[in-house]
mmCIF file of C-alpha atoms and ligand atoms in Angstrom:
data_model
loop_
_atom_site.group_PDB
_atom_site.id
_atom_site.type_symbol
_atom_site.label_atom_id
_atom_site.label_comp_id
_atom_site.label_asym_id
_atom_site.label_seq_id
_atom_site.Cartn_x
_atom_site.Cartn_y
_atom_site.Cartn_z
ATOM 1 C CA MET P 261 139.076 177.222 169.431
ATOM 2 C CA GLN P 262 141.853 179.506 168.693
ATOM 3 C CA LYS P 263 139.182 181.740 167.649
ATOM 4 C CA ILE P 264 136.165 182.799 168.492
ATOM 5 C CA GLY P 265 133.427 185.815 167.576
ATOM 6 C CA VAL P 266 131.611 188.030 170.561
ATOM 7 C CA LEU P 267 128.207 190.328 169.769
ATOM 8 C CA THR P 268 125.460 191.601 171.510
ATOM 9 C CA SER P 269 121.759 191.783 170.512
ATOM 10 C CA GLY P 270 118.828 192.573 170.866
ATOM 11 C CA GLY P 271 118.471 195.801 173.356
ATOM 12 C CA ASP P 272 120.945 197.462 175.258
ATOM 13 C CA ALA P 273 121.763 196.616 179.033
ATOM 14 C CA PRO P 274 124.439 198.051 181.844
ATOM 15 C CA GLY P 275 127.125 195.444 182.419
ATOM 16 C CA MET P 276 126.759 194.199 178.153
ATOM 17 C CA ASN P 277 130.547 196.503 178.558
ATOM 18 C CA ALA P 278 131.699 193.972 181.229
ATOM 19 C CA ALA P 279 130.575 191.254 179.406
ATOM 20 C CA ILE P 280 132.057 191.584 176.327
ATOM 21 C CA ARG P 281 135.700 192.457 178.326
ATOM 22 C CA ALA P 282 135.748 189.715 180.200
ATOM 23 C CA VAL P 283 135.236 187.381 177.423
ATOM 24 C CA VAL P 284 138.595 189.303 175.653
ATOM 25 C CA ARG P 285 140.281 189.204 178.356
ATOM 26 C CA ARG P 286 139.647 185.170 180.147
ATOM 27 C CA GLY P 287 139.639 184.548 175.968
ATOM 28 C CA VAL P 288 142.957 185.834 175.303
ATOM 29 C CA SER P 289 144.610 184.585 179.181
ATOM 30 C CA LEU P 290 143.755 180.941 177.668
ATOM 31 C CA GLY P 291 144.969 181.191 174.074
ATOM 32 C CA MET P 292 142.371 182.530 172.365
ATOM 33 C CA GLU P 293 141.768 184.919 169.158
ATOM 34 C CA VAL P 294 138.592 187.593 169.940
ATOM 35 C CA VAL P 295 136.833 189.212 167.210
ATOM 36 C CA GLY P 296 134.224 191.795 168.052
ATOM 37 C CA VAL P 297 131.201 191.198 166.154
ATOM 38 C CA ARG P 298 129.371 195.106 165.454
ATOM 39 C CA ARG P 299 124.850 195.220 166.012
ATOM 40 C CA GLY P 300 124.817 192.072 166.764
ATOM 41 C CA TYR P 301 123.371 189.116 164.145
ATOM 42 C CA ALA P 302 122.515 192.005 161.166
ATOM 43 C CA GLY P 303 126.493 192.179 161.348
ATOM 44 C CA LEU P 304 127.426 188.728 161.776
ATOM 45 C CA ILE P 305 125.378 188.733 158.227
ATOM 46 C CA SER P 306 127.129 190.690 156.559
ATOM 47 C CA GLY P 307 130.266 190.392 157.607
ATOM 48 C CA ASP P 308 131.279 193.524 160.617
ATOM 49 C CA PHE P 309 134.074 191.905 162.404
ATOM 50 C CA ALA P 310 136.321 194.228 164.303
ATOM 51 C CA PRO P 311 139.428 191.887 166.068
ATOM 52 C CA LEU P 312 139.465 192.934 170.267
ATOM 53 C CA SER P 313 142.875 192.962 171.768
ATOM 54 C CA LEU P 314 143.545 193.252 175.856
ATOM 55 C CA SER P 315 143.704 196.780 175.368
ATOM 56 C CA SER P 316 141.090 197.616 173.567
ATOM 57 C CA VAL P 317 138.276 196.490 176.261
ATOM 58 C CA GLY P 318 140.148 198.534 178.615
ATOM 59 C CA ASP P 319 138.257 201.513 181.176
ATOM 60 C CA ILE P 320 135.010 200.190 179.387
ATOM 61 C CA ILE P 321 134.211 197.944 182.603
ATOM 62 C CA GLN P 322 132.407 200.970 184.194
ATOM 63 C CA ARG P 323 130.546 202.472 180.827
ATOM 64 C CA GLY P 324 126.739 201.798 179.850
ATOM 65 C CA GLY P 325 125.886 201.101 176.614
ATOM 66 C CA THR P 326 127.858 198.035 174.337
ATOM 67 C CA ILE P 327 130.825 198.988 172.046
ATOM 68 C CA LEU P 328 130.249 196.260 169.774
ATOM 69 C CA ARG P 329 126.469 198.527 169.441
ATOM 70 C CA THR P 330 123.609 196.034 169.079
ATOM 71 C CA ALA P 331 119.934 195.297 166.562
ATOM 72 C CA ARG P 332 117.067 193.646 166.276
ATOM 73 C CA SER P 333 117.772 191.451 163.234
ATOM 74 C CA ASP P 334 114.994 190.043 161.316
ATOM 75 C CA ARG P 335 117.186 188.387 159.213
ATOM 76 C CA MET P 336 117.836 186.142 161.715
ATOM 77 C CA MET P 337 114.323 185.306 162.168
ATOM 78 C CA GLN P 338 114.279 184.022 158.911
ATOM 79 C CA PRO P 339 115.301 180.862 157.644
ATOM 80 C CA GLU P 340 118.644 182.368 155.318
ATOM 81 C CA GLY P 341 120.054 184.351 158.168
ATOM 82 C CA PRO P 342 121.293 182.115 160.569
ATOM 83 C CA LEU P 343 122.964 180.318 157.232
ATOM 84 C CA GLU P 344 124.372 183.728 156.280
ATOM 85 C CA ALA P 345 125.948 184.429 159.922
ATOM 86 C CA LEU P 346 127.127 180.784 159.504
ATOM 87 C CA ALA P 347 128.901 181.636 156.220
ATOM 88 C CA GLN P 348 129.972 184.452 157.655
ATOM 89 C CA ALA P 349 131.737 183.258 160.773
ATOM 90 C CA GLN P 350 133.136 180.066 159.229
ATOM 91 C CA ALA P 351 134.817 182.840 155.857
ATOM 92 C CA ALA P 352 136.746 184.502 159.447
ATOM 93 C CA GLY P 353 137.464 181.456 160.650
ATOM 94 C CA ILE P 354 135.200 181.797 164.396
ATOM 95 C CA GLU P 355 135.362 178.510 165.623
ATOM 96 C CA GLY P 356 132.674 179.454 168.507
ATOM 97 C CA LEU P 357 130.558 182.683 169.477
ATOM 98 C CA VAL P 358 129.608 184.797 172.771
ATOM 99 C CA VAL P 359 126.085 185.714 172.160
ATOM 100 C CA ILE P 360 125.123 188.441 174.830
ATOM 101 C CA GLY P 361 121.406 189.507 175.101
ATOM 102 C CA GLY P 362 117.590 188.148 175.695
ATOM 103 C CA ASP P 363 115.644 185.561 175.024
ATOM 104 C CA GLY P 364 115.699 186.475 170.783
ATOM 105 C CA SER P 365 118.837 186.284 170.882
ATOM 106 C CA PHE P 366 119.736 182.649 172.837
ATOM 107 C CA ARG P 367 117.271 181.966 169.577
ATOM 108 C CA GLY P 368 119.848 182.746 167.125
ATOM 109 C CA ALA P 369 122.430 181.277 169.316
ATOM 110 C CA LEU P 370 120.124 178.339 169.026
ATOM 111 C CA LYS P 371 119.898 178.389 165.478
ATOM 112 C CA LEU P 372 123.310 178.956 165.436
ATOM 113 C CA ALA P 373 124.642 175.774 167.314
ATOM 114 C CA ALA P 374 122.469 173.005 165.647
ATOM 115 C CA LEU P 375 123.986 174.353 162.436
ATOM 116 C CA GLY P 376 127.073 173.128 163.850
ATOM 117 C CA LEU P 377 129.047 176.408 165.775
ATOM 118 C CA PRO P 378 129.292 176.449 169.113
ATOM 119 C CA ALA P 379 127.420 178.606 170.565
ATOM 120 C CA VAL P 380 127.220 180.479 174.368
ATOM 121 C CA GLY P 381 124.522 183.167 175.877
ATOM 122 C CA VAL P 382 125.065 185.029 178.357
ATOM 123 C CA PRO P 383 121.832 186.775 180.152
ATOM 124 C CA GLY P 384 121.868 191.139 178.768
ATOM 125 C CA THR P 385 118.975 192.683 179.407
ATOM 126 C CA ILE P 386 117.125 195.090 182.169
ATOM 127 C CA ASP P 387 113.917 192.841 181.592
ATOM 128 C CA ASN P 388 115.065 189.809 184.039
ATOM 129 C CA ASP P 389 112.795 187.319 182.806
ATOM 130 C CA ILE P 390 115.691 184.655 181.685
ATOM 131 C CA TYR P 391 114.464 181.470 182.421
ATOM 132 C CA GLY P 392 116.884 179.293 184.427
ATOM 133 C CA THR P 393 119.265 182.160 185.780
ATOM 134 C CA ASP P 394 118.035 184.664 189.096
ATOM 135 C CA LEU P 395 119.721 187.586 187.630
ATOM 136 C CA THR P 396 119.720 189.070 184.042
ATOM 137 C CA ILE P 397 123.175 191.803 183.490
ATOM 138 C CA GLY P 398 121.270 194.789 183.435
ATOM 139 C CA PHE P 399 118.664 194.520 185.474
ATOM 140 C CA ASP P 400 120.362 195.716 188.892
ATOM 141 C CA THR P 401 120.930 199.229 187.673
ATOM 142 C CA ALA P 402 117.660 199.638 185.809
ATOM 143 C CA VAL P 403 116.198 198.616 189.433
ATOM 144 C CA ASN P 404 118.334 200.961 191.001
ATOM 145 C CA THR P 405 117.486 204.386 188.136
ATOM 146 C CA SER P 406 113.292 203.733 188.336
ATOM 147 C CA LEU P 407 114.389 203.621 192.643
ATOM 148 C CA ASP P 408 116.175 206.290 192.386
ATOM 149 C CA ALA P 409 113.084 208.745 190.076
ATOM 150 C CA ILE P 410 110.185 206.905 192.286
ATOM 151 C CA ARG P 411 112.760 208.474 195.679
ATOM 152 C CA LYS P 412 112.587 211.617 193.849
ATOM 153 C CA ILE P 413 109.143 211.902 192.554
ATOM 154 C CA ARG P 414 108.161 211.066 196.165
ATOM 155 C CA ASP P 415 109.914 213.510 197.478
ATOM 156 C CA THR P 416 107.618 216.454 195.357
ATOM 157 C CA ALA P 417 104.862 213.687 195.405
ATOM 158 C CA THR P 418 104.225 213.841 198.981
ATOM 159 C CA SER P 419 105.103 218.001 199.259
ATOM 160 C CA HIS P 420 102.382 218.647 196.574
ATOM 161 C CA ASP P 421 99.814 216.092 197.674
ATOM 162 C CA ARG P 422 99.695 214.144 194.671
ATOM 163 C CA THR P 423 98.507 211.614 193.356
ATOM 164 C CA PHE P 424 102.052 210.173 190.922
ATOM 165 C CA VAL P 425 101.890 207.350 187.762
ATOM 166 C CA MET P 426 105.090 206.165 187.242
ATOM 167 C CA GLU P 427 105.968 203.569 183.795
ATOM 168 C CA VAL P 428 108.734 201.466 183.472
ATOM 169 C CA MET P 429 110.376 199.235 180.965
ATOM 170 C CA GLY P 430 108.857 195.173 180.647
ATOM 171 C CA ARG P 431 106.859 194.715 177.785
ATOM 172 C CA ASN P 432 106.403 191.298 179.087
ATOM 173 C CA SER P 433 108.081 191.758 182.350
ATOM 174 C CA GLY P 434 106.544 193.055 185.913
ATOM 175 C CA TRP P 435 110.488 192.198 187.203
ATOM 176 C CA ILE P 436 111.734 195.864 187.258
ATOM 177 C CA ALA P 437 108.354 197.204 188.366
ATOM 178 C CA LEU P 438 107.981 194.981 191.272
ATOM 179 C CA ALA P 439 111.709 195.167 192.244
ATOM 180 C CA ALA P 440 111.909 198.892 192.220
ATOM 181 C CA GLY P 441 108.143 199.144 193.292
ATOM 182 C CA LEU P 442 109.055 197.102 196.787
ATOM 183 C CA ALA P 443 112.021 199.006 197.461
ATOM 184 C CA GLY P 444 110.530 202.117 196.769
ATOM 185 C CA GLY P 445 107.278 202.392 198.983
ATOM 186 C CA ALA P 446 105.115 202.029 196.352
ATOM 187 C CA GLU P 447 101.294 202.321 197.463
ATOM 188 C CA SER P 448 100.283 199.481 194.169
ATOM 189 C CA ILE P 449 102.055 198.130 191.522
ATOM 190 C CA LEU P 450 101.244 197.173 187.768
ATOM 191 C CA ILE P 451 102.640 193.893 186.081
ATOM 192 C CA PRO P 452 101.257 191.815 183.022
ATOM 193 C CA GLU P 453 102.259 188.685 184.667
ATOM 194 C CA PHE P 454 99.619 189.158 187.888
ATOM 195 C CA PRO P 455 96.562 192.719 186.541
ATOM 196 C CA VAL P 456 94.741 194.027 188.958
ATOM 197 C CA SER P 457 92.023 196.011 187.732
ATOM 198 C CA MET P 458 91.543 200.282 187.960
ATOM 199 C CA ASP P 459 88.525 199.788 190.279
ATOM 200 C CA GLU P 460 90.726 197.754 192.383
ATOM 201 C CA VAL P 461 93.727 200.781 192.021
ATOM 202 C CA ILE P 462 91.521 203.430 192.393
ATOM 203 C CA ASN P 463 89.273 201.522 195.941
ATOM 204 C CA ARG P 464 92.938 201.196 196.990
ATOM 205 C CA LEU P 465 93.820 205.077 196.348
ATOM 206 C CA GLN P 466 89.810 206.489 197.876
ATOM 207 C CA ARG P 467 90.777 203.946 200.553
ATOM 208 C CA GLY P 468 94.018 205.715 201.039
ATOM 209 C CA SER P 469 92.530 209.074 200.635
ATOM 210 C CA GLU P 470 90.038 208.117 203.813
ATOM 211 C CA ARG P 471 92.592 207.471 206.408
ATOM 212 C CA GLY P 472 94.255 210.244 205.670
ATOM 213 C CA LYS P 473 96.484 209.539 203.233
ATOM 214 C CA ARG P 474 98.019 212.510 201.286
ATOM 215 C CA HIS P 475 99.957 211.678 198.613
ATOM 216 C CA SER P 476 100.471 207.753 196.457
ATOM 217 C CA VAL P 477 102.959 206.536 193.842
ATOM 218 C CA ILE P 478 101.837 204.347 191.963
ATOM 219 C CA ILE P 479 104.266 201.428 189.273
ATOM 220 C CA VAL P 480 103.313 200.524 185.706
ATOM 221 C CA ALA P 481 105.063 198.276 183.449
ATOM 222 C CA GLU P 482 104.978 199.175 180.095
ATOM 223 C CA GLY P 483 102.759 195.918 179.912
ATOM 224 C CA ALA P 484 99.815 196.502 182.099
ATOM 225 C CA GLY P 485 98.894 199.729 180.342
ATOM 226 C CA GLN P 486 100.048 203.715 179.351
ATOM 227 C CA GLY P 487 100.792 205.477 182.877
ATOM 228 C CA PHE P 488 99.723 208.388 180.497
ATOM 229 C CA LYS P 489 95.925 206.788 180.518
ATOM 230 C CA ILE P 490 95.929 206.145 183.763
ATOM 231 C CA GLY P 491 96.279 209.160 185.831
ATOM 232 C CA GLU P 492 94.165 210.630 183.295
ATOM 233 C CA GLU P 493 91.783 207.749 185.002
ATOM 234 C CA ILE P 494 92.654 208.486 188.131
ATOM 235 C CA LYS P 495 92.427 212.119 188.011
ATOM 236 C CA ASN P 496 89.049 212.090 185.526
ATOM 237 C CA ARG P 497 87.295 209.205 188.720
ATOM 238 C CA THR P 498 89.230 210.548 192.015
ATOM 239 C CA GLY P 499 89.302 214.084 191.400
ATOM 240 C CA PHE P 500 93.262 213.560 192.990
ATOM 241 C CA ASP P 501 95.573 216.504 191.524
ATOM 242 C CA THR P 502 97.661 213.498 189.697
ATOM 243 C CA ARG P 503 101.182 213.783 187.277
ATOM 244 C CA VAL P 504 102.639 210.754 184.810
ATOM 245 C CA THR P 505 106.614 210.422 184.490
ATOM 246 C CA VAL P 506 107.587 207.697 182.168
ATOM 247 C CA LEU P 507 111.110 207.194 183.231
ATOM 248 C CA GLY P 508 111.803 205.297 179.512
ATOM 249 C CA HIS P 509 115.080 204.500 178.315
ATOM 250 C CA ILE P 510 116.634 206.599 180.995
ATOM 251 C CA GLN P 511 116.885 202.064 182.284
ATOM 252 C CA ARG P 512 118.881 201.644 180.205
ATOM 253 C CA GLY P 513 122.085 203.247 180.164
ATOM 254 C CA GLY P 514 123.975 204.308 183.250
ATOM 255 C CA ALA P 515 127.403 202.642 185.177
ATOM 256 C CA PRO P 516 126.047 199.499 185.610
ATOM 257 C CA SER P 517 125.920 198.502 189.418
ATOM 258 C CA ALA P 518 128.587 196.602 190.860
ATOM 259 C CA VAL P 519 125.989 193.063 191.501
ATOM 260 C CA ASP P 520 126.173 194.079 187.396
ATOM 261 C CA ALA P 521 129.856 194.333 186.433
ATOM 262 C CA MET P 522 130.542 192.069 189.267
ATOM 263 C CA LEU P 523 127.301 189.270 187.295
ATOM 264 C CA ALA P 524 128.655 190.268 183.640
ATOM 265 C CA CYS P 525 132.657 189.592 185.352
ATOM 266 C CA ARG P 526 131.641 185.872 186.035
ATOM 267 C CA LEU P 527 129.570 185.242 183.136
ATOM 268 C CA GLY P 528 131.313 186.339 180.279
ATOM 269 C CA ALA P 529 135.067 184.259 182.118
ATOM 270 C CA ARG P 530 132.345 181.311 181.915
ATOM 271 C CA ALA P 531 131.315 181.905 178.685
ATOM 272 C CA ALA P 532 134.939 182.115 177.282
ATOM 273 C CA GLU P 533 136.501 179.124 179.154
ATOM 274 C CA LEU P 534 132.822 176.690 178.052
ATOM 275 C CA LEU P 535 134.056 178.060 174.085
ATOM 276 C CA MET P 536 137.687 176.804 174.413
ATOM 277 C CA GLU P 537 136.855 173.274 176.146
ATOM 278 C CA GLY P 538 135.225 172.737 172.969
ATOM 279 C CA ARG P 539 131.503 173.194 174.134
ATOM 280 C CA GLY P 540 128.466 175.175 172.370
ATOM 281 C CA GLY P 541 124.667 175.103 172.788
ATOM 282 C CA LEU P 542 124.510 176.578 176.407
ATOM 283 C CA PHE P 543 123.795 179.665 178.032
ATOM 284 C CA VAL P 544 125.572 180.331 181.583
ATOM 285 C CA GLY P 545 124.231 182.017 184.589
ATOM 286 C CA GLN P 546 123.654 181.915 187.640
ATOM 287 C CA LEU P 547 122.119 180.139 190.360
ATOM 288 C CA ASN P 548 121.679 180.694 194.178
ATOM 289 C CA ASN P 549 125.074 182.550 193.830
ATOM 290 C CA GLU P 550 126.941 179.718 191.150
ATOM 291 C CA VAL P 551 127.589 180.439 187.727
ATOM 292 C CA VAL P 552 126.364 177.635 185.637
ATOM 293 C CA ALA P 553 125.724 176.786 182.757
ATOM 294 C CA GLN P 554 122.379 174.778 181.059
ATOM 295 C CA PRO P 555 121.696 173.705 177.449
ATOM 296 C CA LEU P 556 119.903 176.514 175.792
ATOM 297 C CA GLU P 557 116.822 174.681 175.040
ATOM 298 C CA HIS P 558 116.848 174.693 178.484
ATOM 299 C CA MET P 559 115.326 178.508 178.169
ATOM 300 C CA LEU P 560 113.352 177.751 175.317
ATOM 301 C CA ASP P 561 108.994 178.707 175.629
ATOM 302 C CA LYS P 562 110.161 179.134 178.880
ATOM 303 C CA HIS P 563 109.843 182.565 181.172
ATOM 304 C CA ARG P 564 110.808 183.577 184.493
ATOM 305 C CA THR P 565 108.125 185.423 186.487
ATOM 306 C CA VAL P 566 107.875 187.088 189.443
ATOM 307 C CA PRO P 567 106.837 185.180 192.070
ATOM 308 C CA HIS P 568 103.527 186.069 193.459
ATOM 309 C CA GLU P 569 105.169 186.330 196.784
ATOM 310 C CA LEU P 570 107.300 188.896 196.254
ATOM 311 C CA VAL P 571 103.575 190.988 194.491
ATOM 312 C CA GLU P 572 101.848 190.116 198.097
ATOM 313 C CA LEU P 573 104.519 191.195 199.301
ATOM 314 C CA ALA P 574 103.967 194.593 198.449
ATOM 315 C CA GLU P 575 100.324 194.341 198.563
ATOM 316 C CA GLN P 576 100.878 194.029 202.089
ATOM 317 C CA LEU P 577 103.327 196.662 202.808
ATOM 318 C CA ALA P 578 101.474 199.404 200.736
ATOM 319 C CA ILE P 579 98.210 199.321 203.434
HETATM 320 O O1 F6P Q 217 113.922 194.478 176.497
HETATM 321 C C1 F6P Q 217 114.412 195.431 176.649
HETATM 322 C C2 F6P Q 217 113.938 196.341 176.708
HETATM 323 O O2 F6P Q 217 113.843 197.946 176.947
HETATM 324 C C3 F6P Q 217 112.433 196.801 177.432
HETATM 325 O O3 F6P Q 217 111.841 196.751 178.310
HETATM 326 C C4 F6P Q 217 110.640 197.887 176.358
HETATM 327 O O4 F6P Q 217 110.272 197.188 176.836
HETATM 328 C C5 F6P Q 217 111.718 197.104 175.580
HETATM 329 O O5 F6P Q 217 113.425 196.634 175.393
HETATM 330 C C6 F6P Q 217 111.897 198.415 174.189
HETATM 331 O O6 F6P Q 217 112.446 198.334 173.442
HETATM 332 P P1 F6P Q 217 112.906 199.220 172.831
HETATM 333 O O7 F6P Q 217 114.810 199.916 172.530
HETATM 334 O O8 F6P Q 217 113.397 199.025 170.845
HETATM 335 O O9 F6P Q 217 112.339 200.715 172.365
#
């Protein structure tokens, strides 16, 4: 291939810029031209392109967000969207495409590959919910951001003998809540995959209080309930002095951790190599520390859920 495109799609994630840089630097070193597509599939459909040179991706490896900007495109979900995207790519001479994003973005890549445009997915989402990779780009940074917040909340919870509810991101995925909650020693972790009743949460709090525990931190993934509602119920049923923190989009920003920056370098470079070899319809991931490429179909209708043993471990250690 002589000319490839790269886009970021869906929710942004720390490390997306490092992945763009890797696609460009590896692509150019292999003799290809690399074109940036702005605002994800929306920009592909409208032909919003900009050439990316070696120097245009200088000094972005450490920056959060995405220099290409991102969007969630409804049009790409309609039957005509992928056809319009293909026509724009062909008109610009783009022969292959790297798609950095989550599972929705990969579905778009699969449609383009089926239409004859080789596309390679690079998993970039803080949710860590892509089947076929041990990690997604952005997850580690989001967990570290949440862990930092838990530790700060714990300081003030201890000083005031308070119960804190902290809501973290994850509409369908409890990965951030579980990883940050386990590493932060949370008393309870509420995630969508393995629901626990409010009775259970409150019993646990009360048992802790009877043993002399004077403060608690409860982590809630947004898909498992609203932090403010849960905090209200705890306060009403226990009388404990309760406060709520909703971490929100802070988790999506910031410089990528070393883990995310390295992952982005490895996966982005491999994606460019695959296109150079003329291979599309694939996504790259990291399994047991090896970079692997698998057919995009392999992740369709599958969801990488949190392992139950980690949930159990968090409960065992929070007694
Ligand atoms: O998919 C990433 C994610 O941050 C989810 O964890 C969260 O539920 C969602 O995106 C939030 O989306 P938006 O940025 O559109 O509010």
